Coordinates of C-alpha atoms in Angstrom, one line a residue:
M232 CA -27.5 8.4 -48.9
S233 CA -30.4 7.0 -46.8
D234 CA -32.6 9.3 -44.6
R235 CA -31.0 7.8 -41.5
A236 CA -27.5 8.4 -42.8
A237 CA -28.4 12.0 -43.8
L238 CA -29.8 12.7 -40.4
L239 CA -26.6 11.3 -38.7
A240 CA -24.5 13.4 -41.1
A241 CA -26.5 16.5 -40.1
I242 CA -26.0 15.7 -36.4
C243 CA -22.2 15.4 -37.0
A244 CA -22.0 18.6 -39.1
H245 CA -24.0 20.6 -36.5
P246 CA -23.0 19.2 -33.1
D247 CA -24.2 22.1 -31.1
E248 CA -27.8 22.0 -32.5
D249 CA -30.5 19.9 -30.9
T250 CA -32.9 20.0 -33.8
P251 CA -31.1 17.3 -35.9
R252 CA -30.9 15.1 -32.9
L253 CA -34.6 15.4 -32.2
A254 CA -35.4 14.8 -35.9
Y255 CA -33.4 11.6 -35.7
A256 CA -35.4 10.5 -32.6
D257 CA -38.6 11.1 -34.6
W258 CA -37.1 9.0 -37.5
L259 CA -36.3 6.1 -35.1
D260 CA -39.9 6.1 -33.8
E261 CA -41.4 6.3 -37.3
H262 CA -39.2 3.5 -38.7
A263 CA -38.7 1.3 -35.7
D264 CA -40.7 -1.6 -37.2
T265 CA -38.3 -1.6 -40.2
V266 CA -35.1 -2.0 -38.3
P267 CA -33.7 -5.3 -36.8
A268 CA -34.3 -4.2 -33.2
P269 CA -37.5 -2.1 -33.0
A270 CA -37.6 -2.0 -29.2
A271 CA -34.0 -0.7 -29.1
A272 CA -34.8 2.0 -31.7
R273 CA -37.7 3.3 -29.6
A274 CA -35.7 3.2 -26.4
H275 CA -32.9 5.2 -28.0
A276 CA -35.4 7.7 -29.4
Q277 CA -36.9 8.3 -26.0
F278 CA -33.4 8.5 -24.4
I279 CA -32.4 11.2 -26.9
R280 CA -35.4 13.3 -26.0
D281 CA -34.9 12.8 -22.2
D282 CA -31.1 13.5 -22.4
I283 CA -31.6 16.7 -24.3
A284 CA -34.4 17.9 -22.0
M285 CA -32.2 17.4 -19.0
W286 CA -29.2 19.0 -20.7
L287 CA -31.2 22.2 -21.2
R288 CA -31.9 22.5 -17.4
E289 CA -29.7 24.4 -15.0
E290 CA -26.8 22.4 -13.7
Y291 CA -28.1 22.1 -10.2
D292 CA -31.7 21.6 -11.1
P293 CA -32.9 18.6 -9.0
L294 CA -34.4 16.9 -12.0
R295 CA -31.1 17.2 -13.9
L296 CA -29.1 16.0 -11.0
R297 CA -31.4 13.0 -10.6
W298 CA -31.0 12.2 -14.3
V299 CA -27.2 12.5 -14.2
L300 CA -26.6 10.6 -11.0
I301 CA -29.4 8.0 -11.0
E302 CA -31.5 7.6 -14.1
K303 CA -29.0 8.1 -16.9
P304 CA -26.5 5.5 -15.7
K305 CA -29.3 2.9 -15.5
R306 CA -30.5 3.7 -19.0
E307 CA -27.0 3.6 -20.4
A308 CA -26.7 0.0 -19.0
E309 CA -29.8 -1.2 -20.9
A310 CA -29.6 -3.6 -23.8
W311 CA -30.7 -1.0 -26.5
V312 CA -27.3 0.7 -26.1
R313 CA -25.5 -2.1 -28.1
D314 CA -27.7 -1.3 -31.1
A315 CA -27.3 2.5 -30.7
L316 CA -23.5 2.5 -30.9
P317 CA -22.1 2.9 -34.4
A318 CA -19.3 0.7 -35.6
L319 CA -15.8 1.8 -34.4
H320 CA -12.8 -0.3 -35.3
W321 CA -9.9 2.0 -34.4
G322 CA -10.8 3.0 -30.8
N323 CA -13.4 2.7 -28.1
F324 CA -16.4 4.8 -27.0
A325 CA -15.7 6.0 -23.4
R326 CA -18.3 6.0 -20.6
D327 CA -18.0 9.3 -18.8
P328 CA -20.9 9.3 -19.6
L329 CA -21.3 7.2 -22.7
F330 CA -23.9 9.5 -24.2
R331 CA -24.2 13.3 -24.4
R332 CA -27.4 14.8 -25.6
G333 CA -28.4 11.3 -26.8
F334 CA -25.3 10.3 -28.8
P335 CA -21.8 8.9 -28.0
W336 CA -19.3 11.7 -27.9
T337 CA -16.0 10.5 -26.6
V338 CA -13.5 8.1 -28.4
T339 CA -10.4 6.8 -26.8
V340 CA -7.4 5.5 -28.8
P341 CA -5.5 2.8 -26.9
P342 CA -1.7 2.4 -27.1
A343 CA -2.2 -0.9 -29.0
S344 CA -3.8 1.0 -31.9
A345 CA -2.3 0.4 -35.3
P346 CA 0.9 2.3 -35.9
H347 CA -0.7 4.0 -38.9
A348 CA -4.1 5.6 -39.2
P349 CA -6.8 3.3 -40.6
A350 CA -8.0 4.0 -44.1
D351 CA -11.5 4.9 -42.8
L352 CA -11.8 7.1 -39.8
T353 CA -15.4 8.1 -40.2
V354 CA -17.8 7.5 -37.4
A355 CA -21.6 8.1 -37.4
A356 CA -21.5 10.0 -34.1
P357 CA -20.8 13.7 -33.1
I358 CA -17.4 13.1 -31.6
E359 CA -16.4 16.0 -29.4
R360 CA -13.7 14.5 -27.2
L361 CA -10.6 12.4 -27.9
G362 CA -8.7 10.4 -25.3
I363 CA -5.2 9.4 -26.2
S364 CA -3.2 6.8 -24.3
H365 CA 0.6 6.9 -24.8
C366 CA 0.9 9.6 -27.5
G367 CA 2.9 8.4 -30.5
G368 CA 3.5 9.4 -34.1
H369 CA 0.4 7.6 -35.2
I370 CA -1.7 10.1 -33.3
T371 CA -0.6 13.0 -35.4
E372 CA -1.4 11.0 -38.5
L373 CA -4.8 9.9 -37.1
L374 CA -5.8 13.5 -36.2
R375 CA -4.7 14.8 -39.6
A376 CA -6.8 12.2 -41.4
A377 CA -9.9 12.2 -39.2
P378 CA -12.8 14.0 -40.7
W379 CA -14.2 14.8 -37.2
R380 CA -10.9 16.5 -36.1
R381 CA -12.2 20.0 -36.6
R382 CA -15.2 19.3 -34.4
L383 CA -13.2 18.3 -31.4
R384 CA -13.8 20.3 -28.3
A385 CA -11.5 18.3 -25.9
V386 CA -8.4 16.3 -26.1
E387 CA -7.0 14.2 -23.2
F388 CA -3.6 12.6 -23.0
D389 CA -3.1 9.7 -20.7
H390 CA 0.4 8.5 -19.8
R391 CA 3.5 9.6 -21.7
G392 CA 4.3 8.0 -25.1
N393 CA 7.2 8.4 -27.4
R394 CA 5.9 11.7 -28.8
S395 CA 5.5 15.0 -26.9
P396 CA 1.8 15.8 -26.6
T397 CA 2.5 19.5 -27.0
D398 CA 4.4 18.8 -30.2
T399 CA 1.4 16.8 -31.5
L400 CA -0.9 19.7 -30.6
S401 CA 1.3 22.2 -32.4
R402 CA 1.2 20.2 -35.6
I403 CA -2.6 20.0 -35.8
A404 CA -5.1 22.8 -36.6
F405 CA -8.1 22.7 -34.2
E406 CA -11.0 25.0 -34.8
R407 CA -13.1 24.3 -31.7
L408 CA -10.7 23.0 -29.1
D409 CA -11.3 24.5 -25.7
R410 CA -10.5 21.7 -23.2
L411 CA -7.2 20.0 -22.6
A412 CA -6.2 17.3 -20.1
F413 CA -3.0 15.5 -19.2
R414 CA -2.8 12.5 -16.9
H415 CA -0.1 10.3 -15.3
D416 CA 3.0 12.3 -16.2
A417 CA 1.8 12.8 -19.8
I418 CA 3.3 16.4 -19.7
T419 CA 6.6 17.7 -18.3
T420 CA 7.2 20.9 -16.4
A421 CA 8.9 22.5 -19.4
E422 CA 6.1 21.5 -21.7
A423 CA 3.5 22.9 -19.3
R424 CA 5.3 26.2 -19.1
E425 CA 5.5 26.4 -22.9
L426 CA 1.9 25.4 -23.3
V427 CA 0.6 28.2 -21.0
A428 CA 2.5 30.7 -23.1
A429 CA 1.2 29.3 -26.4
P430 CA -1.7 30.9 -28.4
L431 CA -3.7 27.6 -28.1
F432 CA -3.9 28.1 -24.3
R433 CA -5.6 31.5 -24.5
G434 CA -8.7 29.9 -26.1
L435 CA -9.1 27.2 -23.5
A436 CA -12.1 27.1 -21.2
A437 CA -10.9 24.1 -19.2
F438 CA -7.4 22.8 -18.4
R439 CA -6.6 19.6 -16.3
I440 CA -3.5 17.9 -15.1
V441 CA -3.7 14.8 -13.0
R442 CA -0.7 13.1 -11.3
A443 CA 2.1 15.2 -12.7
R444 CA 4.3 17.3 -10.4
V445 CA 4.0 20.4 -12.5
G446 CA 1.1 22.1 -10.7
T447 CA 3.0 25.1 -9.3
V448 CA 4.2 26.0 -12.7
I449 CA 0.6 26.5 -14.1
P450 CA -0.8 29.0 -11.5
D451 CA 2.5 30.8 -11.3
A452 CA 2.7 31.3 -15.1
L453 CA -1.0 32.3 -15.3
A454 CA -0.6 34.8 -12.5
H455 CA 2.4 36.5 -14.2
A456 CA 0.8 36.5 -17.6
N457 CA -1.1 39.6 -16.5
R458 CA -3.9 39.1 -18.9
P459 CA -7.6 38.2 -18.5
G460 CA -8.0 34.5 -19.0
S461 CA -10.7 32.4 -20.8
L462 CA -10.4 29.6 -18.2
R463 CA -13.6 28.6 -16.5
E464 CA -12.2 25.4 -15.1
L465 CA -8.7 24.6 -13.7
H466 CA -7.9 21.2 -12.3
L467 CA -4.5 20.5 -10.9
V468 CA -4.8 17.1 -9.0
E469 CA -1.8 15.5 -7.3
C470 CA 0.3 18.2 -8.8
G471 CA 2.0 19.7 -5.7
V472 CA 0.3 23.1 -5.9
A473 CA 1.8 25.5 -3.4
Q474 CA 0.1 28.3 -1.4
M475 CA 1.5 31.5 -2.8
P476 CA 1.3 30.6 -6.6
L477 CA -2.3 29.5 -6.0
A478 CA -3.2 32.7 -4.1
D479 CA -1.4 34.9 -6.7
F480 CA -3.4 33.1 -9.5
L481 CA -6.7 33.5 -7.7
N482 CA -6.1 37.2 -7.4
S483 CA -4.9 37.7 -11.0
P484 CA -6.8 38.6 -14.1
A485 CA -6.3 35.0 -15.3
A486 CA -8.8 33.8 -12.8
S487 CA -11.4 36.5 -13.6
G488 CA -13.8 33.9 -15.2
L489 CA -12.9 30.9 -13.1
E490 CA -15.9 28.8 -12.0
S491 CA -14.4 25.4 -11.1
L492 CA -11.1 24.7 -9.3
S493 CA -9.5 21.4 -8.2
V494 CA -6.2 21.6 -6.3
G495 CA -6.3 18.5 -4.1
G496 CA -4.7 15.1 -4.2
D497 CA -1.4 15.8 -2.6
R498 CA -2.2 13.9 0.6
T499 CA -0.1 16.3 2.7
N500 CA -0.6 18.5 5.8
S501 CA -2.0 21.2 3.5
S502 CA -3.3 23.9 5.8
L503 CA -1.1 26.4 4.0
K504 CA -2.7 25.5 0.7
F505 CA -6.1 26.2 2.3
R506 CA -4.7 29.5 3.5
A507 CA -4.5 30.6 -0.1
F508 CA -8.3 30.8 -0.2
G509 CA -8.3 33.3 2.7
L510 CA -5.8 35.5 0.8
V511 CA -8.2 36.1 -2.1
T512 CA -9.2 39.7 -2.4
D513 CA -10.3 39.9 -6.1
M514 CA -13.0 37.3 -6.0
P515 CA -13.4 35.0 -9.0
P516 CA -16.9 33.6 -9.8
L517 CA -16.0 30.3 -8.3
R518 CA -18.9 27.8 -7.9
A519 CA -17.1 24.4 -7.6
L520 CA -14.1 23.6 -5.4
D521 CA -12.4 20.2 -5.1
V522 CA -9.7 19.9 -2.5
S523 CA -10.2 16.1 -1.9
D524 CA -7.3 13.9 -0.7
E525 CA -5.7 16.6 1.4
S526 CA -5.2 17.0 5.2
P527 CA -6.2 20.5 6.0
G528 CA -6.5 20.1 9.8
E529 CA -8.5 22.5 11.9
L530 CA -6.5 25.4 10.7
G531 CA -7.1 24.7 7.1
I532 CA -10.9 24.4 7.6
E533 CA -10.7 27.8 9.4
F534 CA -9.0 29.3 6.4
L535 CA -11.6 27.9 4.1
L536 CA -14.5 29.1 6.2
G537 CA -13.0 32.5 6.6
S538 CA -12.5 32.9 2.8
P539 CA -14.9 34.6 0.4
F540 CA -15.9 31.2 -1.1
P541 CA -18.4 29.5 1.2
P542 CA -21.4 31.9 0.4
V543 CA -21.0 31.4 -3.4
L544 CA -20.0 27.7 -3.7
R545 CA -22.5 25.3 -5.2
R546 CA -20.3 22.3 -5.1
L547 CA -17.6 21.3 -2.6
D548 CA -15.5 18.1 -2.5
L549 CA -13.6 17.3 0.7
S550 CA -13.5 13.6 0.3
R551 CA -10.7 11.7 2.2
C552 CA -9.5 14.9 3.9
S553 CA -9.0 13.4 7.4
L554 CA -11.9 15.3 8.8
N555 CA -13.2 14.2 12.2
R556 CA -16.4 15.1 13.9
D557 CA -15.1 18.4 15.3
R558 CA -13.9 19.6 11.9
V559 CA -17.2 18.5 10.3
R560 CA -19.1 20.4 13.0
A561 CA -17.0 23.5 12.1
L562 CA -17.8 22.9 8.5
A563 CA -21.5 22.6 9.2
G564 CA -21.4 26.1 10.7
G565 CA -20.0 27.7 7.6
A566 CA -22.0 30.1 5.5
F567 CA -22.7 27.7 2.7
G568 CA -26.1 29.0 1.8
A569 CA -25.8 28.3 -1.9
L570 CA -24.2 24.8 -1.6
R571 CA -26.0 22.1 -3.4
V572 CA -23.4 19.2 -3.7
L573 CA -21.2 18.2 -0.8
W574 CA -18.8 15.2 -0.8
L575 CA -17.4 14.0 2.5
Y576 CA -16.6 10.5 1.4
G577 CA -14.0 8.6 3.4
N578 CA -13.9 11.0 6.4
S579 CA -14.6 10.2 10.0
V580 CA -17.8 12.1 10.1
G581 CA -19.5 9.8 12.6
N582 CA -22.9 10.2 14.1
D583 CA -22.0 13.6 15.8
G584 CA -20.9 15.0 12.5
A585 CA -23.9 13.8 10.6
V586 CA -26.2 15.3 13.3
A587 CA -24.4 18.7 12.8
L588 CA -24.8 18.5 9.1
A589 CA -28.5 17.6 9.4
Q590 CA -29.2 20.4 11.8
S591 CA -27.2 23.1 10.0
P592 CA -29.4 25.9 8.6
H593 CA -26.8 26.6 6.0
L594 CA -27.0 23.1 4.4
S595 CA -30.7 22.7 4.2
G596 CA -30.6 23.3 0.4
L597 CA -28.2 20.4 -0.3
L598 CA -29.3 18.1 -3.2
V599 CA -26.4 15.7 -3.0
L600 CA -24.6 14.5 0.1
D601 CA -21.9 11.9 0.0
L602 CA -21.2 10.2 3.4
G603 CA -19.8 7.0 1.9
F604 CA -17.5 5.2 4.4
A605 CA -17.9 8.1 6.8
Q606 CA -18.8 6.0 9.9
V607 CA -22.4 7.3 10.0
G608 CA -24.7 4.9 11.9
D609 CA -28.2 4.8 13.3
E610 CA -28.1 8.1 15.2
G611 CA -26.7 10.1 12.3
I612 CA -29.1 8.6 9.8
G613 CA -32.0 9.2 12.2
A614 CA -31.0 12.9 12.4
I615 CA -31.0 13.1 8.6
L616 CA -34.4 11.5 8.3
E617 CA -35.8 14.1 10.8
S618 CA -34.3 17.0 8.8
P619 CA -35.4 18.7 5.6
L620 CA -32.6 16.8 3.9
A621 CA -34.6 13.6 3.8
D622 CA -37.1 15.1 1.4
G623 CA -34.8 17.5 -0.4
L624 CA -31.8 15.3 -1.3
V625 CA -31.6 14.0 -4.8
L626 CA -28.9 11.5 -3.7
L627 CA -27.6 10.5 -0.3
D628 CA -24.6 8.2 -0.4
L629 CA -24.1 6.1 2.7
T630 CA -22.1 3.3 1.2
G631 CA -20.3 1.4 3.9
S632 CA -22.5 2.7 6.7
P633 CA -22.3 0.6 9.9
A634 CA -26.1 1.3 10.5
S635 CA -28.3 -1.5 11.6
A636 CA -30.3 -3.5 9.1
E637 CA -33.5 -2.1 10.6
M638 CA -32.4 1.5 10.1
K639 CA -31.3 0.8 6.6
E640 CA -34.7 -0.6 5.8
V641 CA -36.4 2.5 7.3
L642 CA -34.0 4.7 5.2
K643 CA -34.8 2.8 2.0
A644 CA -38.5 2.9 2.6
R645 CA -38.3 6.7 3.0
M646 CA -35.8 7.6 0.3
G647 CA -36.0 4.7 -2.2
D648 CA -33.5 5.0 -5.0
R649 CA -32.3 8.4 -3.7
V650 CA -30.1 6.6 -1.2
R651 CA -27.0 4.3 -1.8
L652 CA -26.1 1.8 0.9

């Protein structure tokens, strides 16, 4: 085995350790002139060091946010990436992002994959997440044969195939699995209820269902389990989550460690869903809340602002929530002293709403503000430029702004690549 292969093997065998990854970066630098693409080798080496350094920073550190949102996507689009990706003939590397701590980490298996597992399923990368489209019998065979199966931390099922995903999960022994996701009706109500009661679920740190009308089953089952949960993240998007099961869950031992919650996407008059936040008495350590694609109305915003969550939230997503300038003004008056990331994409924020956000003493610590397609023009942008946000924001998204060309030039001159237009 070559030194390079040995280093890659060490990275795969010890995916949580950074030392083998940094040793590989050193090897790339030292042997760059001996490989077919020296510049690509050096670029990958520096990327590994940068990615690890940013990973070690706190999630809302401005430098890390800039890396994740601006610099890393640019670097992953550079030519060296082609040479850095190992051969993979039975699936595809996914971009979400493409690299984690310097190496590709997610593989997706398309439905057109061979009906039987290929003879060689090795891959010279620390695979941690597997995406499965249309689960079939070949997936069980693939997982049993894959040498990296025991290293998997996350499995995601996309669309329903001819094999139950929960049946597949029950047939495979996972040692590190702590994240599960199901998309586009990949799981049924009965399967979801069975999964919550299974031993596998008790070890999960993150659980996600997107576009499957089973959402009420999950919080209801968790609330009635009456046991402390390991869940740090729960995402039920377009699942029809109702008020009381959500409130019961948030007040239950199962939510005692919950840090991130998504319950949006139903696109309904959802003020009652927002009322669930005001019914919380046993506060979970929630830091991120996503209720995008809802229509809370003024009453729903009042419920949110009157809940225990605003003072502790670090991230809030209210994209496409039919917010007008009055509702945004009310939001700007909320006690969001710890908030660092705010998404208001696709709302009618307007200039008046943008002025209220810029002048809010509670939002001066924002690092990311998304006002894409939010009808913010010259007056609103001018207020932002005159506020502490102009210097403090890592990223300001004003995609689709109706502002004048002159104001956009002023904005770009002031904020550079920290603004999107």
